[in-house]
Amino acid sequence: MAEREVDRSVSQTVKAQLALRDQILSGSLRPGERISELQAVETTGASRTPVRMALVRLEEEGLLEAIPSGGFMVKAFSERDISDSIELRGTLEGLAARFAAERGVSARELEPLKECLAAIDELLRQVPISIEAFSSYVTLNARFHALLTELSRSPPLVRQIDRAAALPFASPSGFVMAQSALPEAQQILIIAQEHHRVVIDAIENREGARAEAVMREHARLAVRNLRLALRNRTHLDLLPALALIKTATD
Amino acid sequence: MAEREVDRSVSQTVKAQLALRDQILSGSLRPGERISELQAVETTGASRTPVRMALVRLEEEGLLEAIPSGGFMVKAFSERDISDSIELRGTLEGLAARFAAERGVSARELEPLKECLAAIDELLRQVPISIEAFSSYVTLNARFHALLTELSRSPPLVRQIDRAAALPFASPSGFVMAQSALPEAQQILIIAQEHHRVVIDAIENREGARAEAVMREHARLAVRNLRLALRNRTHLDLLPALALIKTATD
DNA sequence: TGAATACGTTATGTATACAATACCAGGGGC
DNA sequence: GCCCCTGGTATTGTATACATAACGTATTCA
């Protein structure tokens, strides 16, 4: 290789994976579209071997689909695929919460969760919420969910939850973003925050069933509001990932 | 390449993946052991590129772990990892059963399940059950679970369930195999069959909560008996996959 | 004698060449 | 006029060569 600039700080494989995922989620590559390796080589700057590794990883991640005759295409999701994935994640997070409650969590471990909770409370006190605060909310909410998941002390479960969140809109952040278009966004966030509060309380009091139930309800709230948000599609044009949802089916 | 024999009927990548998975599950490669690409090239007969693709896939599958400094090692599972994975699968199958019940399933779609059920009934009528019948049971049970999963009509959920079953002993077959060592094996299978019967009934009557509950109970039964089977470890020596469970921790 | 460094070996990460297959276009036959 | 067959092209699958980083070993110095 002569003139290709190589960034040696991260592996080419990782670089290609990030670049391709970005292209998919940003909508540069449309669902159903075949990904050409050669084209990916040009856009990512890596060579074919790392690109192929990245493609395999993205396929396992669920964003790509293998074409029987060879190669990969961008996977298309129905609205139901997305809502199922959210409910799926809620179910898994419910299990995580139950594990946490049943297995016991020390006050020290719960501390970061409570800090997160307090920080979100602080944000929600603003009426109406500012753009910056909303952006912070997205981060804090993702952090809360990640911490909660960790409390289960179950690596296989954590792994599965991460997987379930791979689909666009199925991650904590994606879900919040989707709802941002709704006029009732702030009320929704307040209800969600109440769920957060309840799950911590339940874990603290070792009420596994209650902890599980509230996380599932949390997901159902998300599903309901994603549906509403999708009806308001005009407000969502800022979210290119939306293009991933095929409009025809479902 | 001069003398390497190449089987062109399946892709080298798939061949390598199957061969490596087999080596891992059969215990040829021990947990924690580093997998050398060169060695894998020799044992699988594929060249480095497909071997690497297979390694990446197996890592995503959860059987391998990436070593930070490069390469892969066989993942080690604690007993709790396994039991968590079984419970995880039960939870997901519960969700699948609930989806099936809520979304409705035609009599025609339920037919294969009922046939499966009847076939298992037939097998269990033998006392004591023969080795051949037991082997048929393993197949039929796997089929039942696969069919049930499909009834959810939720591709993301099906995908996740498949993933959850990747760990040794976490698949329907693996679980049955593990229990085969227990003296109460036949009673356990009879109880499990009752669960199967109930879940079909619940789906037929569109009782989502009941369908879900029984699948979760089904998994809890599996967890309890896996624990028992692991106490009887001597009987299980015929199962090399057991070596994958690290004995020190947990 | 122990520790640290330098060197050699080995393995992985990356790039590219080669092979085979699938897709498309054009022409000929029915 | 339509379908099938054939040839070319493009793209993927596979193999291997090269570069680079990690690990082990031996030697030297304190």
Short mmCIF file of C-alpha atoms in Angstrom, two decimals, chain A residues 4-248:
data_model
loop_
_atom_site.label_atom_id
_atom_site.label_comp_id
_atom_site.label_asym_id
_atom_site.label_seq_id
_atom_site.Cartn_x
_atom_site.Cartn_y
_atom_site.Cartn_z
CA ARG A 4 -3.37 4.93 2.00
CA GLU A 5 -3.28 6.68 5.30
CA VAL A 6 -3.40 4.21 8.13
CA ASP A 7 -4.57 5.12 11.57
CA ARG A 8 -2.61 2.85 13.82
CA SER A 9 -4.32 3.86 17.03
CA VAL A 10 -7.23 1.47 16.54
CA SER A 11 -7.38 -1.73 14.62
CA GLN A 12 -8.56 -1.55 11.06
CA THR A 13 -11.27 -4.04 11.85
CA VAL A 14 -12.76 -1.93 14.60
CA LYS A 15 -12.45 1.19 12.49
CA ALA A 16 -14.28 -0.47 9.62
CA GLN A 17 -16.96 -1.81 11.92
CA LEU A 18 -17.63 1.60 13.43
CA ALA A 19 -17.64 3.29 10.04
CA LEU A 20 -20.02 0.77 8.53
CA ARG A 21 -22.38 0.80 11.50
CA ASP A 22 -22.42 4.54 11.25
CA GLN A 23 -23.25 4.37 7.58
CA ILE A 24 -26.09 1.96 8.26
CA LEU A 25 -27.55 3.85 11.20
CA SER A 26 -27.20 7.20 9.51
CA GLY A 27 -29.10 5.94 6.53
CA SER A 28 -26.31 6.21 3.96
CA LEU A 29 -26.97 2.59 3.26
CA ARG A 30 -30.61 1.75 2.82
CA PRO A 31 -32.31 -1.37 4.11
CA GLY A 32 -32.25 -4.15 1.57
CA GLU A 33 -29.29 -2.58 -0.15
CA ARG A 34 -26.40 -4.87 -0.85
CA ILE A 35 -23.11 -3.86 0.69
CA SER A 36 -20.28 -4.11 -1.76
CA GLU A 37 -17.01 -5.03 -0.15
CA LEU A 38 -15.07 -2.96 -2.60
CA GLN A 39 -17.20 0.06 -1.92
CA ALA A 40 -16.84 -0.50 1.83
CA VAL A 41 -13.09 -0.70 1.37
CA GLU A 42 -13.13 2.73 -0.23
CA THR A 43 -15.40 4.39 2.32
CA THR A 44 -13.75 2.91 5.39
CA GLY A 45 -10.13 3.08 4.33
CA ALA A 46 -9.43 -0.44 5.55
CA SER A 47 -8.60 -3.30 3.25
CA ARG A 48 -10.82 -6.21 2.39
CA THR A 49 -9.85 -8.52 5.22
CA PRO A 50 -10.78 -6.21 8.10
CA VAL A 51 -13.84 -5.06 6.16
CA ARG A 52 -15.00 -8.64 5.88
CA MET A 53 -14.43 -9.20 9.57
CA ALA A 54 -16.46 -6.10 10.31
CA LEU A 55 -19.24 -7.31 8.04
CA VAL A 56 -19.37 -10.64 9.83
CA ARG A 57 -19.55 -8.88 13.19
CA LEU A 58 -22.31 -6.60 12.01
CA GLU A 59 -24.21 -9.58 10.72
CA GLU A 60 -23.97 -11.28 14.11
CA GLU A 61 -25.00 -7.99 15.64
CA GLY A 62 -28.17 -8.11 13.61
CA LEU A 63 -27.69 -5.06 11.43
CA LEU A 64 -26.76 -7.00 8.32
CA GLU A 65 -28.14 -10.08 6.71
CA ALA A 66 -26.14 -12.62 4.76
CA ILE A 67 -27.25 -13.08 1.17
CA PRO A 68 -27.38 -16.80 0.34
CA SER A 69 -25.50 -16.34 -2.89
CA GLY A 70 -22.82 -14.38 -1.09
CA GLY A 71 -22.25 -10.99 0.42
CA PHE A 72 -24.35 -8.99 2.83
CA MET A 73 -27.27 -6.62 2.72
CA VAL A 74 -28.59 -4.10 5.20
CA LYS A 75 -31.35 -5.67 7.21
CA ALA A 76 -34.81 -4.20 7.06
CA PHE A 77 -36.88 -3.99 10.20
CA SER A 78 -40.60 -3.79 10.52
CA GLU A 79 -42.15 -1.57 13.15
CA ARG A 80 -43.09 -4.73 14.97
CA ASP A 81 -39.51 -5.98 14.90
CA ILE A 82 -38.54 -2.84 16.71
CA SER A 83 -41.31 -2.93 19.26
CA ASP A 84 -40.67 -6.60 19.87
CA SER A 85 -37.03 -5.81 20.47
CA ILE A 86 -37.92 -3.16 22.99
CA GLU A 87 -40.22 -5.53 24.81
CA LEU A 88 -37.49 -8.15 24.58
CA ARG A 89 -35.02 -5.83 26.18
CA GLY A 90 -37.55 -4.94 28.85
CA THR A 91 -38.06 -8.60 29.62
CA LEU A 92 -34.33 -9.16 29.92
CA GLU A 93 -33.84 -6.06 32.03
CA GLY A 94 -36.70 -7.32 34.17
CA LEU A 95 -34.80 -10.54 34.68
CA ALA A 96 -31.69 -8.55 35.51
CA ALA A 97 -33.58 -6.52 38.08
CA ARG A 98 -34.99 -9.67 39.60
CA PHE A 99 -31.56 -11.25 39.78
CA ALA A 100 -30.24 -8.12 41.44
CA ALA A 101 -33.04 -8.13 43.98
CA GLU A 102 -32.81 -11.84 44.72
CA ARG A 103 -29.07 -11.98 44.89
CA GLY A 104 -28.78 -8.88 46.98
CA VAL A 105 -27.02 -5.65 46.29
CA SER A 106 -24.97 -3.66 48.76
CA ALA A 107 -25.69 -0.03 49.48
CA ARG A 108 -22.35 0.81 47.98
CA GLU A 109 -23.26 -0.80 44.68
CA LEU A 110 -26.57 1.00 44.61
CA GLU A 111 -24.90 4.35 45.11
CA PRO A 112 -24.14 5.11 41.44
CA LEU A 113 -27.71 4.24 40.49
CA LYS A 114 -29.05 6.66 43.06
CA GLU A 115 -26.73 9.37 41.86
CA CYS A 116 -28.01 8.81 38.36
CA LEU A 117 -31.55 9.00 39.63
CA ALA A 118 -30.88 12.26 41.44
CA ALA A 119 -29.22 13.76 38.40
CA ILE A 120 -32.21 12.91 36.25
CA ASP A 121 -34.54 14.36 38.87
CA GLU A 122 -32.59 17.55 38.66
CA LEU A 123 -32.97 17.69 34.90
CA LEU A 124 -36.67 16.98 34.95
CA ARG A 125 -37.27 19.86 37.32
CA GLN A 126 -36.89 22.21 34.36
CA VAL A 127 -40.14 23.04 32.61
CA PRO A 128 -39.90 22.97 29.71
CA ILE A 129 -36.77 20.92 29.48
CA SER A 130 -33.92 22.45 27.48
CA ILE A 131 -32.21 20.78 24.57
CA GLU A 132 -29.00 20.46 26.55
CA ALA A 133 -30.79 18.93 29.48
CA PHE A 134 -32.52 16.51 27.18
CA SER A 135 -29.21 15.48 25.75
CA SER A 136 -27.87 14.91 29.25
CA TYR A 137 -30.95 12.88 29.99
CA VAL A 138 -30.18 10.55 27.12
CA THR A 139 -26.71 9.91 28.52
CA LEU A 140 -27.86 9.49 32.10
CA ASN A 141 -30.68 7.20 31.13
CA ALA A 142 -28.32 4.97 29.17
CA ARG A 143 -26.01 4.94 32.17
CA PHE A 144 -28.82 4.01 34.50
CA HIS A 145 -29.84 1.08 32.36
CA ALA A 146 -26.27 -0.10 31.99
CA LEU A 147 -25.67 0.05 35.73
CA LEU A 148 -28.90 -1.74 36.46
CA THR A 149 -28.00 -4.48 34.03
CA GLU A 150 -24.65 -4.91 35.72
CA LEU A 151 -26.29 -5.41 39.09
CA SER A 152 -27.58 -8.77 37.91
CA ARG A 153 -24.00 -10.06 38.16
CA SER A 154 -24.79 -12.29 35.24
CA PRO A 155 -22.40 -11.92 32.32
CA PRO A 156 -24.55 -13.98 29.93
CA LEU A 157 -27.55 -11.82 30.71
CA VAL A 158 -25.60 -8.59 30.30
CA ARG A 159 -24.39 -9.85 26.98
CA GLN A 160 -27.87 -10.65 25.78
CA ILE A 161 -29.21 -7.30 26.85
CA ASP A 162 -26.49 -5.57 24.89
CA ARG A 163 -27.45 -7.65 21.89
CA ALA A 164 -31.10 -6.83 22.26
CA ALA A 165 -30.22 -3.15 22.21
CA ALA A 166 -28.37 -3.39 18.92
CA LEU A 167 -31.41 -2.69 16.79
CA PRO A 168 -32.14 0.94 16.05
CA PHE A 169 -34.56 2.36 18.62
CA ALA A 170 -34.19 -0.68 20.83
CA SER A 171 -31.42 0.86 22.92
CA PRO A 172 -32.26 3.09 25.87
CA SER A 173 -30.96 6.13 24.02
CA GLY A 174 -32.69 5.28 20.78
CA PHE A 175 -35.98 4.95 22.54
CA VAL A 176 -35.67 8.30 24.26
CA MET A 177 -34.69 9.95 21.02
CA ALA A 178 -37.73 8.52 19.31
CA GLN A 179 -40.01 9.91 21.95
CA SER A 180 -38.48 13.33 21.83
CA ALA A 181 -40.78 14.12 18.96
CA LEU A 182 -43.88 13.68 21.08
CA PRO A 183 -45.46 16.74 22.66
CA GLU A 184 -45.93 14.75 25.86
CA ALA A 185 -42.23 13.96 25.98
CA GLN A 186 -41.68 15.47 29.38
CA GLN A 187 -44.59 13.68 31.03
CA ILE A 188 -43.32 10.43 29.59
CA LEU A 189 -39.87 11.01 31.00
CA ILE A 190 -41.37 11.71 34.40
CA ILE A 191 -43.24 8.42 34.35
CA ALA A 192 -40.11 6.62 33.20
CA GLN A 193 -38.21 8.18 36.06
CA GLU A 194 -40.82 6.87 38.46
CA HIS A 195 -40.15 3.41 37.09
CA HIS A 196 -36.47 3.92 37.75
CA ARG A 197 -37.25 4.92 41.30
CA VAL A 198 -39.47 1.91 41.89
CA VAL A 199 -36.97 -0.58 40.54
CA ILE A 200 -34.27 0.68 42.86
CA ASP A 201 -36.65 0.55 45.78
CA ALA A 202 -37.66 -2.98 44.89
CA ILE A 203 -34.07 -4.12 44.56
CA GLU A 204 -33.20 -2.51 47.87
CA ASN A 205 -36.05 -4.33 49.58
CA ARG A 206 -35.22 -7.54 47.73
CA GLU A 207 -38.60 -7.71 46.04
CA GLY A 208 -37.62 -9.59 42.91
CA ALA A 209 -41.07 -9.89 41.39
CA ARG A 210 -41.78 -6.20 41.81
CA ALA A 211 -38.43 -5.19 40.36
CA GLU A 212 -39.06 -7.39 37.37
CA ALA A 213 -42.60 -6.18 36.85
CA VAL A 214 -41.68 -2.52 36.79
CA MET A 215 -38.97 -2.99 34.20
CA ARG A 216 -41.39 -4.78 31.95
CA GLU A 217 -43.88 -2.02 32.40
CA HIS A 218 -41.08 0.40 31.60
CA ALA A 219 -40.61 -1.33 28.26
CA ARG A 220 -44.32 -1.37 27.52
CA LEU A 221 -44.38 2.37 28.05
CA ALA A 222 -41.57 2.63 25.55
CA VAL A 223 -43.40 0.49 23.02
CA ARG A 224 -46.60 2.49 23.33
CA ASN A 225 -44.79 5.74 22.85
CA LEU A 226 -42.68 4.50 19.99
CA ARG A 227 -45.93 3.67 18.22
CA LEU A 228 -47.22 7.16 18.91
CA ALA A 229 -43.95 8.68 17.73
CA LEU A 230 -44.09 6.70 14.53
CA ARG A 231 -47.54 8.11 13.82
CA ASN A 232 -45.97 11.57 14.15
CA ARG A 233 -43.37 10.63 11.64
CA THR A 234 -42.97 14.16 10.35
CA HIS A 235 -41.35 15.23 13.59
CA LEU A 236 -38.88 12.46 13.34
CA ASP A 237 -37.21 13.29 10.10
CA LEU A 238 -34.16 14.36 12.01
CA LEU A 239 -33.63 10.75 12.84
CA PRO A 240 -32.22 9.06 9.78
CA ALA A 241 -32.25 5.69 11.49
CA LEU A 242 -35.98 5.79 11.06
CA ALA A 243 -35.44 5.01 7.42
CA LEU A 244 -34.43 1.56 8.56
CA ILE A 245 -38.00 0.76 9.36
CA LYS A 246 -39.65 -0.57 6.29
CA THR A 247 -42.93 1.14 5.69
CA ALA A 248 -44.62 -1.38 3.46
#
